[in-house]
Amino acid sequence: MLGRITNIQRFSTHDGPGIRTTVFLKGCPMRCIWCHNPETWHTAPQIQLNATRCTGCGGCEAVCPAGCHRIDVDETAFRHLYDSTGCVRCGKCIAACRALALEWCGKEMEAEEVISIVERDRAFYGKTGGLTVSGGEPMMQPAFTNALLGLAKERGLSTCVEICGVGAENLDDGLCDRIYFDIKTPDPALHRRLTGRDNADILANLRRLAERCSDKIVVRMVIAAGLNDSPELVEQLTALTSSLGIAHVELNPFHPYGSSKASAVGMKSTSPGKEAVPDDRALAKLRAHAEA
Amino acid sequence: MSEYTFYSAFPGSRPVRCSEKTRRFAWDSLHAVYGRQTSETLALESDEIPGFAEMSPYARYDAAIRLIAEKAPLRLCPDELVCGSATLGKAIKHTIPVHLNGKCFQESVSHLTCGFDRVLREGLDSYLDRIHARQAKECTPAQEEFLRSLENTVESLRIWHGRYLNLLAEKRASAADEAERAYYDALYKNLAPVPFGVPKTFRQGVQALWFLFAFTRLCGNWSGIGRIDVMLGDLLKADLASGEIALDEARELLAHFWIKGCEWICLDERGTGDAQHYQNIVLSGCGEDGKDVTNEVTWLVLDIVEEFPIPDFPIAVRVNEDTAPALLNKIAAVMRHGSGVVAVYNERLIIDSMVEFGYPVEEARRFANDGCWEVQVPGKTLFGYQAIDIYGQYQKEVLGMEGEKKDYDSFDALLGETKSMIARFMADWHDRADSHGKGGKPSTVVALFEDDCIEKAADYYCGGTRYAALSPHLGGVPDTVNSLLAIKKLVFEEKKLTFGAFMDILRADWEGHEELRRYVRDSYTYYGNDNDEADDLAVQIMDTFMDETRKIKFRAGVLRPAGISTFGRQIDWKDVRYPHAHGYRRGEILASNLSPTPGTDREGATAVIRSHCKINLSKLTCGTALDIKLEPNSVKGEEGLEAIASLISGFVVLGGFFMQLDVMDNAVLLEAQKHPEDYQNLAVRISGWSARFVTLNDTWQRMIIERSQQAGV
C-alpha cells in the first residue's frame, strides 16, 4: 500500500516513550496559524529550498515556468526569493540546481518500505520505543496509517499516533498503544479563528475514542501566548478530559520554527513570532492549573 | 536550597544531597582554590641532597622520593573528611617534582591503573614482607638495587603518613573546642591504621585508597583508580549493617574523595583541558566469578557526580544486556546534566575479546582502563600505545598526494592498495614493538603496586609486570572511508572525471570547483548514516587493520591488542592534511576516534551507533570510543531520560565497545567563550576525558562546538 510521506525521522525523543522513529505523513485538513510543520499541509509533493546551500547561480529562475524563483542580487549578497503559489511541480528547478539546494518534500512510499526503515532502530526501542505516525494528519490517509500500525504490531513494535481528531473515526485504535490527540482549543469560536475550521467533529471523535480506550489517550494542547493561554481555556479542556476519563493532558509550548519551514516550501508563514512563546513560569502555572 | 549552584545542561536541576559544607568544598575545589595553592610550590630543590647529580639513576630516584615524603607541603582543607594532598605543582605536569638545575630531573609514569585493591586487601606492611622475602633469594646487583628502591618507597610513604598523623595530632591538641577536637581525632583514627594495615571500616578504606593514590600523584604519577565499588563495597555493606555509618554519611565521605580529586584544577592555563590526569574509575559489571558487583558504592558514586560536575575522575560504567534498568536510568540521569563525566563499556564484548586474545577469563573480568578507554588488567600491566595516522598515510601514499602521482583503473584497485598499505604499515609496526618494556627510567613508586614486580625484582619498564601491552592506535579511519567513498562514486561509478583529474582538483584545494565540492559533500551518504555502502568500507578498512595487528598477538614479551584513538590529535592533523575527497577543504575538521567526520552524519544518534557497530569491535581488544553529542532539548523530560538509557541499551545489543555521550548546548558554549568568568565549572567531554570548557584553548573549543550534534526531534 502506498502512502504520501513528508519524511521519516529516526531518533525521535518527543513523540512518545523511549526512542521512536516518527513517520510524518503529508496532508492536513487543519490550517493552524502556529503550525509547527506547515510543509506537511499539502498532500502533493512540494519543492523545498535549503537556502544555506544556494549559491545564487540563477539556474532555477531560468527554467521555472511559473516564476516561483527569483535571485535578488546586490553588490554584497544575493537573496533567493521563493514563492510556490503558482508552482506546477514540474521539478525543472531541482534538475537545474547544481548546488543541491532544491529538493522534493514528500514522496510516495510503500508501507513495507517504511516499516523496514522503522525496523532499523529496533535495538534502541527496548520495551517502550517504536513507531509514531504523525503528520500532517495521519487520518488523511487512514488505510495507510492503519496498515503501517498493523505492520508495526506484527513486528512487536510499540505504536503511537499523533492526530488532530479530524477523521479519527477511521483510526483502528486497537493497533495503537498511545494516541496523542491534539485539542487546539476547546472553544468552538476560537477554534475557527485559530485553525480555520469548526471543532464539533473533533470533540465528537474524542468522545467516541475515549469511550473505547480512554487510557490510551494523551490530550495535547499547544499553548501560544496571547492566543489560547487563558486559565479558563485550560479549565474547559480539563473539565472535558476528566468528564471523558482521560487522565493524561499535556500542555506544550508553541515554538516559532514553523515559520522557516513554511518559507522553505515557498509558502507565506501564518505563524506568530517569538512573542507567542509562553514563558516558562506562565506555562508551569498553566500546567499546575491543569493538574489541579 | 544551597548557596552553590553547579553547571548543568538543565540549569538548576542537579539534586542537592550533600551538606552545605561539602558543597562549599566542591565549589572551592572546582574554582581552583586548591589547584592554585598547589602551584605555589612547583617542586622541591635537590640542592639539599649532596651529590644528587652524580648519583646512579635508582639512588637519585630514591633520594627524590624520600625528599618529597619529607618536605612536600602538607595541606588540610577546611572540613575535609579525607586526608592527604598532592601539593607539588610540577606533578601536574607529568614530572617527578624535584628540580635538578632548575628542571625536573625525570618524567613520571601514566597510562596505568595501579593495583591499589591489593593494598586494601593485604595492607602495605605485608608488601615489606614480600620485598624482604625476595631479597632473601638470589639477586643480581641490579635486582638488589631495585628491591632497595621498593623498600625506600614504602618507607617514604611511611614518612609522609607520619607527617600527616603528627599534623592531625597537633591540630587535635590545639583545638578550640570539643567539636574541633573530635573532628581531628576522627581524622587521625581513620588515617593511623591505613594504608599499612588492612582497613577495617569504610571510612578507613576510603582514606587508605585516597592516601595511596595521593602519594603516587605527589610523586608525579598519573594512575587510574580502577574498580572503586569492588574495592570498597564490602566495607560499606558491613558498616551499614552494623550501623557504623549511615548511607548519607558514606556519600558525604566519598564526595570528599571526589572533591579532592580535582585539587589539581588551576583554571589559569588554556590548552587541551585541565582535568586530564588519567584518574580513571570503573564501576559495576561482573567480578572475577562472573557475578554482578554493583553495590551501594556504585550508586553513591553516581549520586556524587549527579550532584557535582566533577569530571576529574572519568568514570566508565560496565554495562551489559542484563544491567538493571534502574542503573541505566541513573547513568542517563548523570549524563543528561552534561559535563561528560560518565561513559559506558559494553563489558561482555570486551571480556570475550580479551579471553579470545589470550587473557585468562578471571583476569579479563577484572578489566579496568587507563587514560581514556584503553582496556587493561589493573595492577598487572605495563601499557603503552602508539598513535598511527592512517589517513595521512593514505593521502600521501595511496592517493599520491606526495611524490609520484598515482592512478587506478578501478575502485577495487584503489581499495586493494589502501589495504596493502595498512598491511605493510602494521608489519613494520610489529618489528618496532618488540623493544617495548625492555628497560627505562626508574619507576618504583608505581612498580610497588604492580603484581610480579616484587617477586621478579624487576621494575615497571623492565619486565616486572605480569603483562606488557603495546597497542597500535589507528586514527583517521572515518576520514579515509569517506574519501574512498567519494572517489568510488565520483570517479568509478558516475565517471564524472578521472582519478588523476580529481586528485589535481584536490591538490588545488578545490579552487575553481566549488560546485563539484558541494556536490560531493552533499549528495553522497558517508559513514555514520547507517548506509551499508559507506559502512561496508569502514568494515573492510577496520578488518584489515585488526586482522593485520592480530597476526602477532604476542611476541618478544609484548601483547599487541589493536585499538583506535585520535584523542585530540585530529586537531593537530587537520592543518597538515591535504584537501579531502569527501568535499572538505584543507584544514577542515577531521573525525575523532571511530566517530563520523563532523558534518557528514545527518540521520541522528541511532544511525551513528548502527554504522559504528557494523565493525566487528570484538577484534579491537584495546578499544575505541564513539562520541555522541546531544542537545539538551532532545533529552528533556522523562522521555529524554528514557531515550538516553535506550541509546545505551542499543549500543550494547549492537556490539559497541565504549560510548561517551555528552549533552551540551552550543549556544551556551558560545556564551562561555564570551564570558568565561560566568562558566568556570562548565565541563565538556573532550575525548577520553572531560575538562572545564574555559581551560580549552580556542582551537579545542572550536573542535567541541563543531563536533556533530545528534539533534533528536
Tab-separated table of N, CA and C in Angstrom, chain B residues 385-390 393 397 418-434 470-475 477 541-553 555 559-564 619-620:
chain	number	residue	atom	x	y	z
B	385	TYR	N	50.766	2.917	24.161
B	385	TYR	CA	50.123	2.879	22.843
B	385	TYR	C	50.926	3.737	21.888
B	386	GLN	N	50.801	3.432	20.623
B	386	GLN	CA	51.476	4.252	19.612
B	386	GLN	C	50.444	4.738	18.601
B	387	ALA	N	50.428	6.027	18.415
B	387	ALA	CA	49.447	6.624	17.505
B	387	ALA	C	49.869	6.407	16.058
B	388	ILE	N	48.929	5.976	15.266
B	388	ILE	CA	49.185	5.784	13.833
B	388	ILE	C	48.174	6.614	13.054
B	389	ASP	N	48.710	7.447	12.186
B	389	ASP	CA	47.857	8.370	11.445
B	389	ASP	C	47.593	7.770	10.069
B	390	ILE	N	46.565	6.947	9.986
B	390	ILE	CA	46.363	6.175	8.757
B	390	ILE	C	45.826	7.054	7.627
B	393	GLN	N	48.736	8.816	5.996
B	393	GLN	CA	49.491	7.846	5.216
B	393	GLN	C	48.770	7.524	3.910
B	397	GLU	N	50.480	8.197	0.428
B	397	GLU	CA	50.978	7.001	-0.239
B	397	GLU	C	49.984	6.426	-1.258
B	418	THR	N	44.895	0.472	-0.655
B	418	THR	CA	44.720	1.013	0.703
B	418	THR	C	44.942	-0.090	1.728
B	419	LYS	N	44.382	-1.245	1.453
B	419	LYS	CA	44.548	-2.363	2.394
B	419	LYS	C	46.011	-2.821	2.446
B	420	SER	N	46.663	-2.879	1.280
B	420	SER	CA	48.077	-3.284	1.252
B	420	SER	C	48.923	-2.307	2.059
B	421	MET	N	48.615	-1.038	1.910
B	421	MET	CA	49.369	-0.029	2.654
B	421	MET	C	49.241	-0.279	4.159
B	422	ILE	N	48.013	-0.578	4.604
B	422	ILE	CA	47.801	-0.838	6.038
B	422	ILE	C	48.582	-2.087	6.459
B	423	ALA	N	48.572	-3.114	5.618
B	423	ALA	CA	49.283	-4.356	5.946
B	423	ALA	C	50.782	-4.097	6.060
B	424	ARG	N	51.334	-3.353	5.104
B	424	ARG	CA	52.773	-3.037	5.158
B	424	ARG	C	53.099	-2.263	6.427
B	425	PHE	N	52.246	-1.314	6.718
B	425	PHE	CA	52.482	-0.441	7.876
B	425	PHE	C	52.470	-1.262	9.165
B	426	MET	N	51.536	-2.169	9.276
B	426	MET	CA	51.427	-2.940	10.517
B	426	MET	C	52.578	-3.943	10.662
B	427	ALA	N	53.072	-4.472	9.545
B	427	ALA	CA	54.223	-5.387	9.629
B	427	ALA	C	55.426	-4.637	10.199
B	428	ASP	N	55.653	-3.425	9.721
B	428	ASP	CA	56.753	-2.604	10.256
B	428	ASP	C	56.521	-2.304	11.729
B	429	TRP	N	55.274	-2.031	12.035
B	429	TRP	CA	54.964	-1.657	13.419
B	429	TRP	C	55.305	-2.812	14.367
B	430	HIS	N	54.958	-4.020	13.986
B	430	HIS	CA	55.239	-5.171	14.853
B	430	HIS	C	56.747	-5.282	15.130
B	431	ASP	N	57.568	-5.003	14.129
B	431	ASP	CA	59.023	-5.073	14.350
B	431	ASP	C	59.456	-4.036	15.390
B	432	ARG	N	58.889	-2.851	15.270
B	432	ARG	CA	59.278	-1.782	16.205
B	432	ARG	C	58.768	-2.084	17.619
B	433	ALA	N	57.629	-2.774	17.708
B	433	ALA	CA	57.006	-3.010	19.020
B	433	ALA	C	57.803	-3.995	19.872
B	434	ASP	N	58.701	-4.750	19.262
B	434	ASP	CA	59.435	-5.772	20.015
B	434	ASP	C	60.229	-5.191	21.186
B	470	LEU	N	51.435	-3.292	24.267
B	470	LEU	CA	51.626	-2.106	23.438
B	470	LEU	C	50.554	-2.158	22.361
B	471	SER	N	49.807	-1.083	22.269
B	471	SER	CA	48.682	-1.096	21.352
B	471	SER	C	48.907	-0.113	20.212
B	472	PRO	N	48.754	-0.590	18.971
B	472	PRO	CA	48.754	0.372	17.863
B	472	PRO	C	47.403	1.078	17.858
B	473	HIS	N	47.408	2.379	17.911
B	473	HIS	CA	46.148	3.139	17.923
B	473	HIS	C	45.982	3.856	16.591
B	474	LEU	N	45.109	3.287	15.803
B	474	LEU	CA	44.873	3.871	14.494
B	474	LEU	C	43.964	5.089	14.624
B	475	GLY	N	44.235	6.114	13.871
B	475	GLY	CA	43.355	7.279	13.821
B	475	GLY	C	43.064	7.623	12.378
B	477	VAL	N	40.355	6.696	10.507
B	477	VAL	CA	39.633	5.701	9.692
B	477	VAL	C	38.369	6.303	9.042
B	541	ILE	N	38.100	-1.645	5.978
B	541	ILE	CA	39.341	-0.995	6.424
B	541	ILE	C	39.688	-1.449	7.840
B	542	MET	N	38.680	-1.497	8.682
B	542	MET	CA	38.931	-1.913	10.066
B	542	MET	C	39.332	-3.378	10.141
B	543	ASP	N	38.685	-4.229	9.352
B	543	ASP	CA	39.067	-5.651	9.352
B	543	ASP	C	40.532	-5.798	8.961
B	544	THR	N	40.936	-5.048	7.953
B	544	THR	CA	42.332	-5.132	7.517
B	544	THR	C	43.260	-4.755	8.665
B	545	PHE	N	42.971	-3.652	9.296
B	545	PHE	CA	43.828	-3.204	10.402
B	545	PHE	C	43.832	-4.220	11.545
B	546	MET	N	42.639	-4.676	11.935
B	546	MET	CA	42.561	-5.569	13.095
B	546	MET	C	43.215	-6.915	12.780
B	547	ASP	N	42.941	-7.429	11.592
B	547	ASP	CA	43.499	-8.742	11.243
B	547	ASP	C	45.027	-8.677	11.125
B	548	GLU	N	45.522	-7.600	10.542
B	548	GLU	CA	46.984	-7.464	10.408
B	548	GLU	C	47.630	-7.331	11.781
B	549	THR	N	46.979	-6.625	12.686
B	549	THR	CA	47.539	-6.476	14.035
B	549	THR	C	47.499	-7.819	14.750
B	550	ARG	N	46.400	-8.544	14.560
B	550	ARG	CA	46.215	-9.796	15.302
B	550	ARG	C	47.034	-10.960	14.737
B	551	LYS	N	47.732	-10.719	13.619
B	551	LYS	CA	48.624	-11.780	13.125
B	551	LYS	C	49.682	-12.096	14.180
B	552	ILE	N	50.057	-11.107	14.961
B	552	ILE	CA	51.006	-11.340	16.055
B	552	ILE	C	50.368	-10.774	17.327
B	553	LYS	N	49.728	-11.645	18.090
B	553	LYS	CA	49.106	-11.151	19.327
B	553	LYS	C	50.153	-10.968	20.414
B	555	ARG	N	54.508	-11.324	21.046
B	555	ARG	CA	55.861	-11.650	20.602
B	555	ARG	C	56.827	-10.825	21.427
B	559	LEU	N	52.254	-8.058	24.468
B	559	LEU	CA	50.904	-8.231	23.937
B	559	LEU	C	50.611	-7.052	23.003
B	560	ARG	N	49.861	-7.324	21.918
B	560	ARG	CA	49.643	-6.272	20.918
B	560	ARG	C	48.154	-6.120	20.570
B	561	PRO	N	47.358	-5.682	21.510
B	561	PRO	CA	45.923	-5.519	21.234
B	561	PRO	C	45.676	-4.276	20.362
B	562	ALA	N	44.869	-4.466	19.335
B	562	ALA	CA	44.588	-3.343	18.437
B	562	ALA	C	43.662	-2.330	19.116
B	563	GLY	N	43.845	-1.082	18.780
B	563	GLY	CA	42.980	-0.031	19.335
B	563	GLY	C	42.795	1.102	18.351
B	564	ILE	N	41.848	1.935	18.661
B	564	ILE	CA	41.577	3.117	17.836
B	564	ILE	C	41.546	4.333	18.742
B	619	LYS	N	37.206	-7.586	17.827
B	619	LYS	CA	38.601	-7.821	17.434
B	619	LYS	C	39.509	-6.658	17.863
B	620	LEU	N	38.896	-5.656	18.496
B	620	LEU	CA	39.643	-4.440	18.852
B	620	LEU	C	39.855	-4.448	20.368
